[in-house]
Short mmCIF file of C-alpha atoms in Angstrom, two decimals:
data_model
loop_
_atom_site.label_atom_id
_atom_site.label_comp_id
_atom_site.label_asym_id
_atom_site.label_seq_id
_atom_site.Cartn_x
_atom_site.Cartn_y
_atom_site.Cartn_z
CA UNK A 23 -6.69 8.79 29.46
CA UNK A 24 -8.59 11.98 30.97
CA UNK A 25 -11.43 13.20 28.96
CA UNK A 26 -10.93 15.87 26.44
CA UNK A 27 -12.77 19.13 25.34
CA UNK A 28 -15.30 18.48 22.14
CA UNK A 29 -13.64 20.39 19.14
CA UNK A 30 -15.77 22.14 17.09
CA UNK A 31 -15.91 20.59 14.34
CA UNK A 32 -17.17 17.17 14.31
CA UNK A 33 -19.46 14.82 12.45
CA UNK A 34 -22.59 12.24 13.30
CA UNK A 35 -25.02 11.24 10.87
CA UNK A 36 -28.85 9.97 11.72
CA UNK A 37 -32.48 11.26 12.70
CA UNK A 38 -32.60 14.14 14.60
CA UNK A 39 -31.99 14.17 17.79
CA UNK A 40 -35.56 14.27 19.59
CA UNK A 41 -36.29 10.42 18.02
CA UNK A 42 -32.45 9.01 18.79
CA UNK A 43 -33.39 8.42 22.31
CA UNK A 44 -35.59 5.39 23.88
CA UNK A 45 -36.65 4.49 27.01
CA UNK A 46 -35.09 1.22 28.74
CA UNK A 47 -36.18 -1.89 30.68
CA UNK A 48 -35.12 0.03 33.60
CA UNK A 49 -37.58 2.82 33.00
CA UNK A 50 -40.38 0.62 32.14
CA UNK A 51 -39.97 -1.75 35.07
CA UNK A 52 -39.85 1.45 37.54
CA UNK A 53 -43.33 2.94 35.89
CA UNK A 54 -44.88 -0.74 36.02
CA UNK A 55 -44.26 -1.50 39.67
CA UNK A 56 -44.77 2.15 40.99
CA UNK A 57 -48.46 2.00 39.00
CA UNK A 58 -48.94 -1.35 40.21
CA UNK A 59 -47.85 -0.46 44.11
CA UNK A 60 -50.18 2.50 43.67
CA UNK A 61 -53.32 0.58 42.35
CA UNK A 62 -53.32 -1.89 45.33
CA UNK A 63 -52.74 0.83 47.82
CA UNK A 64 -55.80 2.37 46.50
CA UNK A 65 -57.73 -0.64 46.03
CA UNK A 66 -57.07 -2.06 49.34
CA UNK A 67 -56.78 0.71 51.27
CA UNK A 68 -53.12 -0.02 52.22
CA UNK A 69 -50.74 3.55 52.93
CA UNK A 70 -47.80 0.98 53.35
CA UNK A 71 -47.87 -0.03 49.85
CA UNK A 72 -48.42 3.96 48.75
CA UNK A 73 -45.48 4.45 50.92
CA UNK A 74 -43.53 1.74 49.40
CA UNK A 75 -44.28 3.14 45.68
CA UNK A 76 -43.29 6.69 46.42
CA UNK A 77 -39.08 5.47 46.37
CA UNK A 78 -39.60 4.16 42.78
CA UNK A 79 -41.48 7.53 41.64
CA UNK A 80 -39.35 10.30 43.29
CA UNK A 81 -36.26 7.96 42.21
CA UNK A 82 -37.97 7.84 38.08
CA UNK A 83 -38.89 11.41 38.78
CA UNK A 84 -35.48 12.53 39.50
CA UNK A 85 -33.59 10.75 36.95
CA UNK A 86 -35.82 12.06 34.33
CA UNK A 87 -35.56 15.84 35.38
CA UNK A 88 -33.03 16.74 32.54
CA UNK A 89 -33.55 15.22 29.15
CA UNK A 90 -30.65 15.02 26.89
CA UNK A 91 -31.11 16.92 23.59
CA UNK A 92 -28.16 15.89 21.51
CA UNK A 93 -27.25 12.35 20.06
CA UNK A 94 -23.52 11.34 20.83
CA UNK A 95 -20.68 12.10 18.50
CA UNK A 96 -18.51 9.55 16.60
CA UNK A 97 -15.36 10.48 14.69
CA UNK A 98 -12.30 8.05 13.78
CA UNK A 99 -8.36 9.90 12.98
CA UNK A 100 -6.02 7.51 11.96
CA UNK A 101 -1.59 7.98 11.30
CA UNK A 102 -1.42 10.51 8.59
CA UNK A 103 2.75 9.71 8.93
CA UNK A 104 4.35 7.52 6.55
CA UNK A 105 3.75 4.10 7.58
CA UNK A 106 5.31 1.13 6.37
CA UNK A 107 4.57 -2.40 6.21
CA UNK A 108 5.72 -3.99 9.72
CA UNK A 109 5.71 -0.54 11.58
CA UNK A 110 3.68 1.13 14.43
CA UNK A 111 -0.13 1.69 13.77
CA UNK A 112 -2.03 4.35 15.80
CA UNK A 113 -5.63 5.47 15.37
CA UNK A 114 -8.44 6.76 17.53
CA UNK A 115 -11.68 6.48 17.92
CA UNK A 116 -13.19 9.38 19.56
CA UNK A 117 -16.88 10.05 21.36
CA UNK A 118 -18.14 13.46 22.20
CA UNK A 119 -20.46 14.67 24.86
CA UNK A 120 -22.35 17.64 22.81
CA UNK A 121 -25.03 17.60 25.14
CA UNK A 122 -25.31 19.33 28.77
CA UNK A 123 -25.83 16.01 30.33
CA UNK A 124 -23.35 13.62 31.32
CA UNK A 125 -23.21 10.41 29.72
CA UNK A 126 -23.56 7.44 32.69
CA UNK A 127 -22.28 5.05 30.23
CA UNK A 128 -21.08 4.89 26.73
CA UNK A 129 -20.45 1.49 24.46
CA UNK A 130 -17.73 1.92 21.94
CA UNK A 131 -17.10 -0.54 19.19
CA UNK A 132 -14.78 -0.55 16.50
CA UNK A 133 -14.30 -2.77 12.74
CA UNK A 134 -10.74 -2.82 11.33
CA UNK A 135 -8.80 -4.54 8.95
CA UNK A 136 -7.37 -7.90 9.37
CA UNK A 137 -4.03 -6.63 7.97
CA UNK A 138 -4.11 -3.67 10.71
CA UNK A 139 -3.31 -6.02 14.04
CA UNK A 140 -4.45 -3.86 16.77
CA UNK A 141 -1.78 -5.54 19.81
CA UNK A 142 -3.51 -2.45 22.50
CA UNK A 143 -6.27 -0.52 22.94
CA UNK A 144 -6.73 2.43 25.44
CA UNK A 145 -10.00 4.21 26.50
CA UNK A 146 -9.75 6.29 30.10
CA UNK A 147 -7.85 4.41 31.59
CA UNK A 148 -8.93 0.80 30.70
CA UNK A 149 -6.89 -1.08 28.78
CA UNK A 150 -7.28 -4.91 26.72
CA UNK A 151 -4.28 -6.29 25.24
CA UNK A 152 -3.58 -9.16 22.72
CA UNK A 153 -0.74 -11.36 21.83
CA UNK A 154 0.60 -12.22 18.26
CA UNK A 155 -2.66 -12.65 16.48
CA UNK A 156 -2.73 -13.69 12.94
CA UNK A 157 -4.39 -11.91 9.84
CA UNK A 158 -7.59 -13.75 10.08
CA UNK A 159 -8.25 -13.36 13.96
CA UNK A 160 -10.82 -10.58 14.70
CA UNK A 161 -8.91 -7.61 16.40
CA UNK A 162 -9.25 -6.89 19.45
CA UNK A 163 -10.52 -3.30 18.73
CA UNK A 164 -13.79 -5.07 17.71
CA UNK A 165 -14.53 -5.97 21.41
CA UNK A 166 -17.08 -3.48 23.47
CA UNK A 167 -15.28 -0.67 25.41
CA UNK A 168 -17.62 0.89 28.35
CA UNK A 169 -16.36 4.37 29.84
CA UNK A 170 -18.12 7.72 31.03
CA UNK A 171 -18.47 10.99 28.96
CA UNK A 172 -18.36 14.15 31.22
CA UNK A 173 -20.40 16.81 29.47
CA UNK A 174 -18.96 19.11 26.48
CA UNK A 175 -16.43 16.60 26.22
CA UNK A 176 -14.64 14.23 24.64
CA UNK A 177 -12.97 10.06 25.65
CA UNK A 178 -10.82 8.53 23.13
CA UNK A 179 -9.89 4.98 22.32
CA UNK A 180 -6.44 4.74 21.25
CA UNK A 181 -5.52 1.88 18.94
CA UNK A 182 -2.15 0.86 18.31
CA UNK A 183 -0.43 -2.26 16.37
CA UNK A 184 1.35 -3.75 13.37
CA UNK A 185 0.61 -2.52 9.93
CA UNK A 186 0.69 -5.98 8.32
CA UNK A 187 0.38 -5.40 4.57
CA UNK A 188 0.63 -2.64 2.30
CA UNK A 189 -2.75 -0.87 0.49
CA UNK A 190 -5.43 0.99 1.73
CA UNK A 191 -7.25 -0.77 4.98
CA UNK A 192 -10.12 0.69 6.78
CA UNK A 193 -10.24 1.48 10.42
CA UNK A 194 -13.93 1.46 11.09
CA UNK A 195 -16.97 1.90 11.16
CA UNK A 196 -17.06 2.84 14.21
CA UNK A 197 -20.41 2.95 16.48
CA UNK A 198 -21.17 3.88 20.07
CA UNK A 199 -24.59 3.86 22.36
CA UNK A 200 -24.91 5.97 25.47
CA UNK A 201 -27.06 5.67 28.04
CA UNK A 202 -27.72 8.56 30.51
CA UNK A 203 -30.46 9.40 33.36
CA UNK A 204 -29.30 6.50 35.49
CA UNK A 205 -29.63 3.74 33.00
CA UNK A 206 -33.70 4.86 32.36
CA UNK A 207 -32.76 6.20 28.59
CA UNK A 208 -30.43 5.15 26.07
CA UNK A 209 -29.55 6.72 22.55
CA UNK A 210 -29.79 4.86 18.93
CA UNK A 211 -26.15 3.17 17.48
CA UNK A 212 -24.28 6.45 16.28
CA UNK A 213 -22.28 4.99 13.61
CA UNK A 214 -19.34 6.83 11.42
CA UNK A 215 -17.74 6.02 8.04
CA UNK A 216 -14.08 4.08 8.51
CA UNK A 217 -10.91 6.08 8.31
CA UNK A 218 -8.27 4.67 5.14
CA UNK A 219 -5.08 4.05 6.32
CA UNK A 220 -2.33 4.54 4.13
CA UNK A 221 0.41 1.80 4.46
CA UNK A 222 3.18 1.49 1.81
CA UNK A 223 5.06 -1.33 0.91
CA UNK A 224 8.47 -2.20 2.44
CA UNK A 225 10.92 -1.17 -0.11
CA UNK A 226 13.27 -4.33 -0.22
CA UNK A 227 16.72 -3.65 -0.37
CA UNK A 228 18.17 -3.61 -3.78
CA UNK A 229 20.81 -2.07 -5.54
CA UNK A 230 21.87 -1.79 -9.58
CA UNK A 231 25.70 -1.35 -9.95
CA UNK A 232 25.70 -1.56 -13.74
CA UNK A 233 25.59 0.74 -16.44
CA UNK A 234 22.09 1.63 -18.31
CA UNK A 235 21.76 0.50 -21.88
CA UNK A 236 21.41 3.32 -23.23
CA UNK A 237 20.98 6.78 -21.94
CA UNK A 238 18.48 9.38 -22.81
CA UNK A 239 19.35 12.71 -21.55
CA UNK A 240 22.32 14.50 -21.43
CA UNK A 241 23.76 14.82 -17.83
CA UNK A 242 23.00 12.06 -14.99
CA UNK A 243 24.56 9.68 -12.68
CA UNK A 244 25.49 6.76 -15.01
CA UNK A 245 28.50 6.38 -16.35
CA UNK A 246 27.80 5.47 -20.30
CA UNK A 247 29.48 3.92 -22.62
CA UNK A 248 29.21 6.82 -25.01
CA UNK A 249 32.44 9.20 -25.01
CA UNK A 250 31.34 12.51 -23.55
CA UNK A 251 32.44 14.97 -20.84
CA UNK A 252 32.00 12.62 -17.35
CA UNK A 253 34.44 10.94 -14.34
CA UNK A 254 34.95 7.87 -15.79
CA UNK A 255 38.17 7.32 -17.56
CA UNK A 256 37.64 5.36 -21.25
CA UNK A 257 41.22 5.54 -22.78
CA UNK A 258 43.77 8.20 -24.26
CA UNK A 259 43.18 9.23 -27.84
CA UNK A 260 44.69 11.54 -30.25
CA UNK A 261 43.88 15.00 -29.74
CA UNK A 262 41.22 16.76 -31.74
CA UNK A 263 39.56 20.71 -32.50
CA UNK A 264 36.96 20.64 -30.05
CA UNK A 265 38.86 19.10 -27.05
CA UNK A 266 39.40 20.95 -24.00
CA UNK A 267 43.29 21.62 -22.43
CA UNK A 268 42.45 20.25 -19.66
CA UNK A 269 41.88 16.70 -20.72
CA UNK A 270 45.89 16.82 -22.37
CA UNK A 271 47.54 13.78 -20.74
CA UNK A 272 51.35 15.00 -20.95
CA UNK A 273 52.68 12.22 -20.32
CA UNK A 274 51.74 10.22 -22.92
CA UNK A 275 51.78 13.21 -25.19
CA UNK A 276 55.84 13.83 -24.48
CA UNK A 277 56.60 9.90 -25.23
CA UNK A 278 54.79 10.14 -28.64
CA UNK A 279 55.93 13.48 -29.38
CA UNK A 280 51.75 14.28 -30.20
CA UNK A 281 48.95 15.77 -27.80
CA UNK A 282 46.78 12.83 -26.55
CA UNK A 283 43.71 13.43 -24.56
CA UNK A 284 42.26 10.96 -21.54
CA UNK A 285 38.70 10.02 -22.93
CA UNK A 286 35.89 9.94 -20.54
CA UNK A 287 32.55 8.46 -20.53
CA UNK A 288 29.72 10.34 -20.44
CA UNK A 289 27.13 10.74 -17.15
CA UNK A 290 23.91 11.03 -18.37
CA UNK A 291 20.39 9.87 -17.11
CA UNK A 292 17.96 7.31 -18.50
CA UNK A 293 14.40 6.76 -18.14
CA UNK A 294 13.20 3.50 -16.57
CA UNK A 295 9.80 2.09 -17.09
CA UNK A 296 8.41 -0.51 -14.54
CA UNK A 297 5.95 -2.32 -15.82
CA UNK A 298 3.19 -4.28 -14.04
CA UNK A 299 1.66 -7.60 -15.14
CA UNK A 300 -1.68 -7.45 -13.35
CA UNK A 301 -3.29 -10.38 -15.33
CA UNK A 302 -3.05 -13.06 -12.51
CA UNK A 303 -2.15 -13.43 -8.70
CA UNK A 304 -0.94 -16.41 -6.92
CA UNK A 305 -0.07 -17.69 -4.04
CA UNK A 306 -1.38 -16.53 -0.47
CA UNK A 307 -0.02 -13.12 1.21
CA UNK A 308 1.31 -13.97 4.82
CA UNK A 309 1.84 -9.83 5.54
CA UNK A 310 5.05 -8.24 5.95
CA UNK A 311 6.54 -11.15 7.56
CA UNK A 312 5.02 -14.25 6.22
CA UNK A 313 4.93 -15.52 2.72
CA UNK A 314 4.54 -13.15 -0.42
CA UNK A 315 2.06 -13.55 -2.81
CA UNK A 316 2.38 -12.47 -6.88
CA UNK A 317 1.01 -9.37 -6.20
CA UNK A 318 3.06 -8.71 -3.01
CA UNK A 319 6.49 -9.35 -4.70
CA UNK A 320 5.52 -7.19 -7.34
CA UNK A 321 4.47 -4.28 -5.63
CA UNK A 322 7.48 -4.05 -2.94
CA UNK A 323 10.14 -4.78 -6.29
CA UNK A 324 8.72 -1.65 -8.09
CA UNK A 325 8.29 0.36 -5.09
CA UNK A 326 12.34 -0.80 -4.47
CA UNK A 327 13.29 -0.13 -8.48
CA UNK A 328 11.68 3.18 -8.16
CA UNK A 329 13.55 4.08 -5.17
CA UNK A 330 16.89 3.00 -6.57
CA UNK A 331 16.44 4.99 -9.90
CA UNK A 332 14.76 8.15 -8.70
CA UNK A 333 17.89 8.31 -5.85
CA UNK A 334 20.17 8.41 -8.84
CA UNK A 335 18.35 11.19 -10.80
CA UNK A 336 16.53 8.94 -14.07
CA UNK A 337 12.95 9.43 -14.65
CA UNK A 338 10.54 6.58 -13.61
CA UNK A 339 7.31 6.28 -14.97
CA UNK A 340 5.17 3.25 -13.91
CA UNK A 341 2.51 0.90 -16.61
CA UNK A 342 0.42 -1.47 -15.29
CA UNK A 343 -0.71 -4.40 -17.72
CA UNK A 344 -4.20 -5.24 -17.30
CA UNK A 345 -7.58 -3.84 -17.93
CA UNK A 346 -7.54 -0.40 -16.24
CA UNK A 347 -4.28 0.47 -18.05
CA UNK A 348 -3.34 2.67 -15.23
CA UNK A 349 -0.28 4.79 -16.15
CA UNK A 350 1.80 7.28 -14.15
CA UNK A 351 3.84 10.05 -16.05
CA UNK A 352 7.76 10.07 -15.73
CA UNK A 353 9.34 12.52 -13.18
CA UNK A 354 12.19 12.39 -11.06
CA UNK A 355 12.99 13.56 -7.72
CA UNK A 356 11.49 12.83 -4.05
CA UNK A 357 7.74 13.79 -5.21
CA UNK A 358 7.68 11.27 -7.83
CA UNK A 359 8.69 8.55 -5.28
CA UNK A 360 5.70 9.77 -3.12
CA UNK A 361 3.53 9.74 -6.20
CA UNK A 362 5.04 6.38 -6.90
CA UNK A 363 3.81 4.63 -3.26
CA UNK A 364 0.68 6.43 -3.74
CA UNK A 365 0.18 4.87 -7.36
CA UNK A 366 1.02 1.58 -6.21
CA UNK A 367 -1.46 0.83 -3.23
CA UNK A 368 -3.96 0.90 -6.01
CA UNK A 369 -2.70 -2.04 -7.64
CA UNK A 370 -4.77 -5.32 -7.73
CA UNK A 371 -5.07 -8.39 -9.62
CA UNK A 372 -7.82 -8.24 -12.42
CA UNK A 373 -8.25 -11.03 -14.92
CA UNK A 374 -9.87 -9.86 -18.57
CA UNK A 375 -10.48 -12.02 -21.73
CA UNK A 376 -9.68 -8.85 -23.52
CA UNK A 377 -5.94 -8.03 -25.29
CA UNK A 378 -4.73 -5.33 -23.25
CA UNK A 379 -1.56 -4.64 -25.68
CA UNK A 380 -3.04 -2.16 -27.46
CA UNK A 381 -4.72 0.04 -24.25
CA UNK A 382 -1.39 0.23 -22.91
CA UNK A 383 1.13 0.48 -25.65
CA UNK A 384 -1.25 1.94 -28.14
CA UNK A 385 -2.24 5.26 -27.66
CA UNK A 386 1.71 6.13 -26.78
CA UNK A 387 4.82 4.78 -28.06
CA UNK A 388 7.50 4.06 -25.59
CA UNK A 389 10.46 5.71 -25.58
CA UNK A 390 12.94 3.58 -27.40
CA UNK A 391 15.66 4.65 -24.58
CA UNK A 392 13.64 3.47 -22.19
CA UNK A 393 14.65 0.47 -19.98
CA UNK A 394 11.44 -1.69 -19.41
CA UNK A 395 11.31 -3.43 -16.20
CA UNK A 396 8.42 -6.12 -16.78
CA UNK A 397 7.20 -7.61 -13.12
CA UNK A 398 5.61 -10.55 -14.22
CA UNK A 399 4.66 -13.91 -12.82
CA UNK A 400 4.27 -15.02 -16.53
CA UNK A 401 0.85 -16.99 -15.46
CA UNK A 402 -1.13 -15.88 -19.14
CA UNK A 403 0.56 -16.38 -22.21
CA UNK A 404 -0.16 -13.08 -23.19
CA UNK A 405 2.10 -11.40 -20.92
CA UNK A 406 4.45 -13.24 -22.45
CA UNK A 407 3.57 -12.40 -26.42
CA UNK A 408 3.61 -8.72 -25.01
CA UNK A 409 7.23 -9.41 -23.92
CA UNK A 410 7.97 -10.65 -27.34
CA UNK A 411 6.13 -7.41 -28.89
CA UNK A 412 8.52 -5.39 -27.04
CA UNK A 413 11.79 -7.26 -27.68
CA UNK A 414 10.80 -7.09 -31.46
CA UNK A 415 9.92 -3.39 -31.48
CA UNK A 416 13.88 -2.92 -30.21
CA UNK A 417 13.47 -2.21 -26.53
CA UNK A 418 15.45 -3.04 -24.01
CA UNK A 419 13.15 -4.95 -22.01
CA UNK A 420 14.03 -6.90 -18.60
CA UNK A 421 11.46 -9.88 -17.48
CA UNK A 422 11.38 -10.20 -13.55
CA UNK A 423 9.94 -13.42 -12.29
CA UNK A 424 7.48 -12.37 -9.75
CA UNK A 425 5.92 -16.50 -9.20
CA UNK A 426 7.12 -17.17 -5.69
CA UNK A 427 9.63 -20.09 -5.44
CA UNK A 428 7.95 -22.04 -2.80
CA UNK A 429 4.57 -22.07 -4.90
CA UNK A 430 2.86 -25.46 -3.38
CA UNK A 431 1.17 -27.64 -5.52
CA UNK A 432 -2.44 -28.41 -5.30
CA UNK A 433 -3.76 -31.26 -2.87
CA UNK A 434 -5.84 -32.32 -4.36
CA UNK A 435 -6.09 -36.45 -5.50
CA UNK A 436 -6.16 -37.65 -8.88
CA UNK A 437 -4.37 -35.55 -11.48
CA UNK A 438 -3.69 -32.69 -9.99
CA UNK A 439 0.09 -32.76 -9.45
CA UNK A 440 0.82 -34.26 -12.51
CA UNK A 441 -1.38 -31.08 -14.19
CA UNK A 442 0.81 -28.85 -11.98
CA UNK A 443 4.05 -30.58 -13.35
CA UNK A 444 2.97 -29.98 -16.65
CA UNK A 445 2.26 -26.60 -16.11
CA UNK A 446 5.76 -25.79 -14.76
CA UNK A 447 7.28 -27.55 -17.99
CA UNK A 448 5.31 -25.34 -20.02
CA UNK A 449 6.50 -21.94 -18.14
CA UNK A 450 9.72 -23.28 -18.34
CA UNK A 451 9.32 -23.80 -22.04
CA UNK A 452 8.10 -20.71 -22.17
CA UNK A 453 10.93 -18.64 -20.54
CA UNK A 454 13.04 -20.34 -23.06
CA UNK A 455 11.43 -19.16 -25.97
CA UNK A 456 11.48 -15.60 -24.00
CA UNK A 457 15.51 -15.63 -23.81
CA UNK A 458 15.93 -16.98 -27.40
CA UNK A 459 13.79 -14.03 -28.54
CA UNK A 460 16.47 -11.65 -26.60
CA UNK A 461 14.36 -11.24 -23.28
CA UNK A 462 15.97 -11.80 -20.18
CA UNK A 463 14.29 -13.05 -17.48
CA UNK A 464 15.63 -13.49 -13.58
CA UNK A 465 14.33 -14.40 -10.42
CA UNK A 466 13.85 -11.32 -8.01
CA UNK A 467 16.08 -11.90 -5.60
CA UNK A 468 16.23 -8.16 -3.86
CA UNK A 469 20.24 -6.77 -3.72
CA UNK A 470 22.08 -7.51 -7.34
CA UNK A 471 19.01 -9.08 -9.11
CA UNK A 472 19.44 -7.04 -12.49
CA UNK A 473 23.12 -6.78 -12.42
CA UNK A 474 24.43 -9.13 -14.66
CA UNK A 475 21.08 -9.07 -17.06
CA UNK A 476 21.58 -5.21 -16.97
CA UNK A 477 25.50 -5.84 -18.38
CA UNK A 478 24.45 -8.34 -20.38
CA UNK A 479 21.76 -5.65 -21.91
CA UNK A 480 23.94 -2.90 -22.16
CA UNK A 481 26.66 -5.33 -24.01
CA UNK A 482 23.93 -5.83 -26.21
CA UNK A 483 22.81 -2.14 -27.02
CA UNK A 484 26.59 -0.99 -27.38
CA UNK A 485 27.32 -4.19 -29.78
CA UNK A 486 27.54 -3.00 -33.73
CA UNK A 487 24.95 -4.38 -35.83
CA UNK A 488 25.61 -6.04 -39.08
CA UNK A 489 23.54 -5.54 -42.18
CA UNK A 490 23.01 -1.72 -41.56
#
């Protein structure tokens, strides 16, 4: 890579810029032995050893005939694109030449994330590469990159990789030294503030074929099972004042000898909550291609749910169960999916001792169309008396198992695995008491995992009631 011109605009931080410069060993080694050459010459009357100083002084002398005046500049851009987990990172770290004196040598030196694996790096022309590295290996944009810095301009070290895992990772700080005047000066560690990289989950494929509950608005993609003005044929019926002459099925009407109408279903949209349980993680996340923790299989099923609903027109607002109470309004359309991606790389796992029923269902009621998606690893007991609450309050409520399948058991000796086979009779017991209290809870399984719970739901919210 050639270097560039500095842009204008560009940021360093630090002392100013007369006290960001010290001398070396170099420079203090050449002043030592010229005064020392000098001294004996004098003292013993020797011109060779006058002679033999002179080099070292015209050489310092020379070196030191321009001083620089300006500390080097350190700025870090990173992929504003939208980047998903498993796809191509790419970020540079730039250092600029402000002064009027070239930089002899500059030392650049990068931090990232562990879940940003940086495979290539590129500064003028030199180049370090890595194999597979996992997660926990240092990357190899931490190693110390040396190149030259013409003046008024600009080298960059390009970074690229594998976005591992979703959230917010840092690239940076970054820090760089320069030395100039042949190695006899050298500036202070310039060091800027990291760069967030935005990487959103992988949406995993999944798909809901079956008809919502119940709807809430008027017009929509789903086909109902309320009568109304849609595509989807529902019977022929006697014809009624109000019915349009269009909808006359003749040929029914001429064997009866009475108009008959074909019955349709109404299309109308619904609004879909997705609720987070935040209460607990488990499990360790292997990235985008390893194993999934709690948290992971949560986040990439609402991102997918989202996606799914917001394609077919319904409104999608997203809850998250735990202390902060975060909440995001419900919209539809392509900005709301952005919103939602943005919303959810601020999740994380935050235990409380506190209820926190009432901080998210208590200052607003949900709507009792609503169909609430509950992403749960049911880990705290409470998450599962707030299932309850809901079922009881008469909303149709869905309970995704978010606990990975492959959940090892501890190690340790002793009791430990029986403890751990306890526990799983207990969440089993649990789920039980879930489904007899009309909560349905499934596995998420990507493709198809809420089908045949969202039938079985709708069944349910179509079914008369007795006693009223």
């Amino acid at each position: 890579m050639v270097a560039s011109p500095v842009p204008p605009r560009v940021e360093s931080s630090g002392p100013p810029p007369a006290t960001g410069w010290v001398p070396t060993g170099a420079l203090g080694r050449a002043v030592l032995l010229t005064g020392l050459l000098l001294i004996a010459g004098v003292l013993l009357g020797r011109v060779d050893l006058v002679v033999l100083a002179a080099p070292f002084a015209l050489g310092t002398a020379y070196a030191l005939r321009r001083r620089p005046t300006a500390l080097p500049q350190v700025w870090i851009s990173g992929d504003d694109g939208h980047l998903v987990e498993g796809g191509e990172l790419t970020a540079t770290v730039t250092v600029g030449n402000p002064d009027q004196l070239d930089y002899d040598v500059a030392v650049v030196r990068s931090r990232i994330s562990p879940w940003l694996r940086v495979e290539r790096a590129t500064i003028a022309g030199a180049t370090a590469a890595s194999g597979a590295r996992s997660a926990a290996v240092p990357s190899v944009a931490e190693r110390p990159f040396v190149t030259a810095v013409p003046t008024a301009a600009a080298v960059d070290l390009e970074l690229t990789g594998t976005a591992l895992r979703w959230g917010r990772h840092p690239v940076g700080p970054a820090g760089a030294r320069v030395a100039v005047a042949q190695g006899l000066l050298v500036s202070r560690a310039v060091i800027t503030e990291p760069s967030q990289v935005r990487v959103y989950p992988k949406t995993e494929p999944f798909d809901a074929v079956e008809a919502m509950p119940r709807a809430a608005g008027l017009v929509g993609a789903h086909h109902s099972r309320r009568p109304g003005e849609g595509g989807e044929l529902a019977g022929v019926r006697v014809f009624a004042p109000g019915d349009r002459l269009r909808r006359i099925d003749w040929r029914v009407s001429l064997r009866a000898r009475q108009l008959h109408v074909a019955a349709t279903l109404s299309d109308r949209d619904a609004e879909v909550v997705v609720l987070l349980d935040v209460l607990a993680e488990a499990g360790r996340s292997g990235g985008v291609s390893g194993a999934a923790s709690v948290l992971d299989t949560t986040v990439r099923a609402a991102a997918a749910i989202a996606e799914h609903y917001l394609h077919r027109g319904d409104r999608v607002s997203m809850l998250e169960y735990g202390p902060a109470a975060r909440r995001l309004r419900p919209a539809t359309g392509r900005r709301q999916y952005l919103t939602v991606l943005e919303w959810l790389l601020e999740v994380r796992a935050e235990s409380s001792p506190h209820e926190p029923y009432d901080q998210v269902f208590g200052p607003q009621v949900l709507s009792a169309d609503a169909l609430v998606v509950v992403l749960t690893p049911l880990l705290d007991e409470r998450s599962a008396q707030m299932l309850a609450r809901l079922a009881r309050s008469g909303r149709f409520v869905v309970a995704v198992d978010t606990l990975p399948a492959d959940l090892a058991p501890p190690k340790d000796r002793g009791w430990a695995e029986v403890a751990y086979r306890l526990w799983r009779l207990d969440r089993d017991t649990m789920i039980g008491q879930l489904r007899e209290h009309g909560v349905p809870v499934v596995r998420w399984a990507g493709a198809g995992s809420l089908d045949e719970v969202l039938r079985d739901v709708a069944r349910l919210a179509t079914a008369p009631r007795v006693g009223r």
